[in-house]
Amino acid sequence: MANTTAPLGPKKVVGSVVPRPKRGVGVQTYVPEIVKGLGITMSHFFTNTKEMVLGQRNDPVLEAVSDGINTVSYPEQRRPYPARFRGVHRLTHRPNGEPQCVACLCCSTACPAQCIHIVPAEYPQGDPRRGHERFPREFVIDELRCVFCGFCVEACPVDAIRMDTGIHPAPYDSREQFIFKKDLLLGFKGRDGSQQSSNPRHEPGDPTHPGVTREHHH
Amino acid sequence: MPQAIVDFFASYGWLLLTVGKALFVVMFAMNVAVILTWVDRRQGAMIQDRVGPDRAVIWLPRWFARGAVTLPAFGVAALVVGLALLDKAERGDDAISFGHAIVVSQLALFMLWLTGAALVASAKKRASASAVDGFLASLGEPRAIVVLGLSAQIVLFLAMVLAGEHGIGGVLRDGAYGGGVLLLTAAILAGALYTAAAMRDERVGLRLIGLLHPAADGLKTAFKEDIVPPGVDKLMHGLAPLISFFPALVVLAVVPFADTLCFGGSQAGAHLDITGGLLSTVPAGAACERGGFSLQVADFDVGILYFFAVAGTGIVGAALAGWASDNKYSLLGGLRAASQMVSYEVTLGLTLIGGMMIYGTLQVDEMVRWQADNTWGVFVQPLAFVLFFAAAVAESKRIPFDIPEGESELVAGYFTEYAGMKFAMFFFAEYIAVVSASAVMAAIFFGGWDLPFVQRDGIRVAFGDTVLFTQQLSHGIVVLLGFLGFVLKVLVLCWLQLTIRWTLPRFRYDQLMRLGWRMLLPLSLANVLLTGALILVVQAGGPGLESALSVASDLSKAAIAALGVVAWVVFLLFVLKPAEHRRLLTSTSARFAASLGGTPTFKMSS
């Protein structure tokens, strides 16, 4: 068996010596190089100025790979966020406009920033939902404290809270303005314009309801 | 006019004019410098594919903006009609002047296609909100309108020139004149009214392509705190910005802005009497008979030497600022500034010796006159121009020669310890130095106010003794053309210096000194030697060489004129070339943008 260990000592250099690049008269006098450089800067200047003046500049998102000015002029121009962008929260609606939320407190429990505050309440006497589920009397999110991790959305069992508004939190003047209450959260729409939850509830009495009642258990 | 006022102007009119031209020169330098501060930033942005400062805005109420657009347009339209009526009254039953017909019809067609293309482009962009917009958008591509308009201009011009002034040509001339006046008025009014009607918002932003930025910056520096650090020499620290600022400004005193104005009034006393008004024509090659008014602030005998004397004073400001600031970086910057500017001052002076030998004078006005009679200085002194340009950029302490400032080595060099308006004066002095260097270069190497084939009595295209074309122009128009030509040359040279600033990296200190003393200085000496030899050759050459040189000088003027035409054509082709951008939809955000028809743009109303 041939023992192929590398020999000791410095590695032998394989290859040929690369000669130093020759600096011709053009490079030495620096003048042709200056002219070349001026040509490049001028071509950028003229092309970009023309496109700015004639309103032909790149679309900063669609044509971001072409030469030219790709800057997004921020407050006027806004890059649409990716589909999975986690923006400001919204509360989804039931078909009758009530909040989908059942006040289970999963989201506020999962929240690592503890920015969700929910006051759950029972439905009034006689409502078939009383005893099954609750509703949020208060639902408050402190958007300044939120870290936009999306755990609340993951935790929600009924698709009641979402972060698909595509809105990023605006820079407000005071801390109070970052306290988003239930009505505001219910007012936001998803990017597709929808407000309803895509996870329909099956309430007692509905034909789709599986028929499980509190009486079955007790 | 009451006799008292006429007497006043006869006695003191020259004084008013003199003060006026000095004020004008100062305002010209400062305003161009202010604009340059912004152009510099904006150009850097364009070169680096950014947008740059264009956001400063003044909000105007809609009624005000509409008035500001429409009222001047109505004024200009009334002026056009008024001038046409005045022309009619003056000419009586004589035929319409052929030159007037050509100028009016060309101007009308130009305004027509320019307004048309702009309106169509704007209507297309606004996605036709009204019937007018829809009609405009249906007219076709703006590019096609431009091509059509330009072809119409050329065809009409050729037809009018070929048809001549009589017979069918006379009908064409009258039609072009009458139609031209009508179309010109209509184009101006239509453009203004459409623009006013297109203002739909409650308030309209006045942005002036971003030119409000330097105004805002100037205002800001005026209100900033003037910090004077403890330990500085208070007097010298305060004096340095002034010493730096002032010479850059007063250098322009020896540069003539236009040809001498000739007044026809009687010579009443020791001074010029301007009440006679401008002469209507001045014969070519002749000096003013009586009252010449030089458009140069100070007509010194020493001429260009004044430029070197005053420009050299600027060094003192930089060195003083460095010394008085009590800061090691400032001191280093001041030392560097002093050594650099002293070194390049030598080259600056020596490069012009060749020019002085050829022009045979030190007075800048005489130099320009020599160039008008023969050929531009850049053709007889090309090497000197390159050397002078390099040295002038070094004198203004701008990139690539900005080691006195050297922000990566010396914080901000000699003006590290300056704030507020004092800093602004240093900053501003740099840009004024660019303007004055450009003005001097334009006067010495690019013929000053001379334009090819424009003589004192009009346009005359001639090679040697062969005359191709002549057109009489009035004295005032010739001087105005010369002035505009001079301003254009100055602006182009300023722009070239700014472009260099965005192209080259900073020299190292030893490289800078080597370039100055071991390259530019020997070359400028060689230039003096070479020029002397050439002058001897020309003197020994005899009449044959002289006539050949005369034709060569005419050819050089023709080359300049041809270059101007080529530049205009290249510019048009460049503007008309459609922009090509590659689309690439790889992200969901790009797909969202594509579904919206492009990245959404909102109107910022607050």
CSV table of C-alpha atoms in Angstrom, one decimal, chain A residues 74-151:
chain,number,residue,atom,x,y,z
A,74,TYR,CA,-39.7,57.1,-0.3
A,75,PRO,CA,-42.6,59.0,1.0
A,76,GLU,CA,-44.1,59.4,-2.5
A,77,GLN,CA,-43.0,56.1,-3.8
A,78,ARG,CA,-43.4,53.0,-1.8
A,79,ARG,CA,-42.1,49.5,-2.6
A,80,PRO,CA,-45.0,47.1,-2.3
A,81,TYR,CA,-44.1,44.7,0.5
A,82,PRO,CA,-43.7,40.9,-0.1
A,83,ALA,CA,-46.8,38.7,0.2
A,84,ARG,CA,-45.7,37.4,3.6
A,85,PHE,CA,-44.7,40.8,5.0
A,86,ARG,CA,-45.9,41.1,8.6
A,87,GLY,CA,-47.5,44.5,8.9
A,88,VAL,CA,-49.9,46.1,11.4
A,89,HIS,CA,-52.3,43.6,12.9
A,90,ARG,CA,-56.0,43.4,12.1
A,91,LEU,CA,-58.9,41.5,13.7
A,92,THR,CA,-61.0,39.5,11.2
A,93,HIS,CA,-64.7,39.7,11.0
A,94,ARG,CA,-67.5,37.0,11.1
A,95,PRO,CA,-70.0,37.2,8.3
A,96,ASN,CA,-72.3,39.4,10.5
A,97,GLY,CA,-69.5,41.8,11.2
A,98,GLU,CA,-68.7,40.7,14.8
A,99,PRO,CA,-65.1,40.0,15.6
A,100,GLN,CA,-64.0,36.5,14.9
A,101,CYS,CA,-62.0,36.4,18.1
A,102,VAL,CA,-63.2,34.1,20.8
A,103,ALA,CA,-61.0,35.7,23.5
A,104,CYS,CA,-59.1,32.5,24.2
A,105,LEU,CA,-56.0,34.5,25.2
A,106,CYS,CA,-53.7,32.2,23.1
A,107,CYS,CA,-52.2,35.2,21.3
A,108,SER,CA,-51.6,37.3,24.4
A,109,THR,CA,-50.0,34.2,26.0
A,110,ALA,CA,-47.8,33.5,23.0
A,111,CYS,CA,-46.7,37.1,22.6
A,112,PRO,CA,-43.1,37.4,23.6
A,113,ALA,CA,-43.3,41.2,23.9
A,114,GLN,CA,-46.5,41.0,26.0
A,115,CYS,CA,-48.1,43.7,23.9
A,116,ILE,CA,-51.6,42.2,23.6
A,117,HIS,CA,-54.2,43.0,26.3
A,118,ILE,CA,-57.6,41.2,26.1
A,119,VAL,CA,-60.5,41.5,28.5
A,120,PRO,CA,-62.8,38.5,27.7
A,121,ALA,CA,-66.5,38.6,28.3
A,122,GLU,CA,-69.3,36.0,28.3
A,123,TYR,CA,-72.2,36.4,25.8
A,124,PRO,CA,-75.5,37.4,27.4
A,125,GLN,CA,-78.0,34.9,28.8
A,126,GLY,CA,-79.9,33.1,26.0
A,127,ASP,CA,-77.2,33.4,23.4
A,128,PRO,CA,-76.5,29.9,22.1
A,129,ARG,CA,-72.8,30.7,22.2
A,130,ARG,CA,-72.8,31.4,25.9
A,131,GLY,CA,-70.8,28.8,27.7
A,132,HIS,CA,-69.0,27.7,24.5
A,133,GLU,CA,-66.9,30.7,23.6
A,134,ARG,CA,-66.3,34.2,24.8
A,135,PHE,CA,-65.8,37.5,23.1
A,136,PRO,CA,-63.2,40.2,23.6
A,137,ARG,CA,-64.7,43.2,25.4
A,138,GLU,CA,-61.4,44.9,25.0
A,139,PHE,CA,-58.6,44.0,22.6
A,140,VAL,CA,-55.6,46.3,22.7
A,141,ILE,CA,-52.2,45.9,20.9
A,142,ASP,CA,-49.3,48.2,21.8
A,143,GLU,CA,-47.7,48.5,18.3
A,144,LEU,CA,-44.7,50.2,19.8
A,145,ARG,CA,-44.0,47.3,22.0
A,146,CYS,CA,-44.7,44.7,19.3
A,147,VAL,CA,-41.7,42.9,17.8
A,148,PHE,CA,-43.6,41.8,14.7
A,149,CYS,CA,-42.7,38.1,15.2
A,150,GLY,CA,-46.1,36.8,14.1
A,151,PHE,CA,-46.5,34.4,17.0
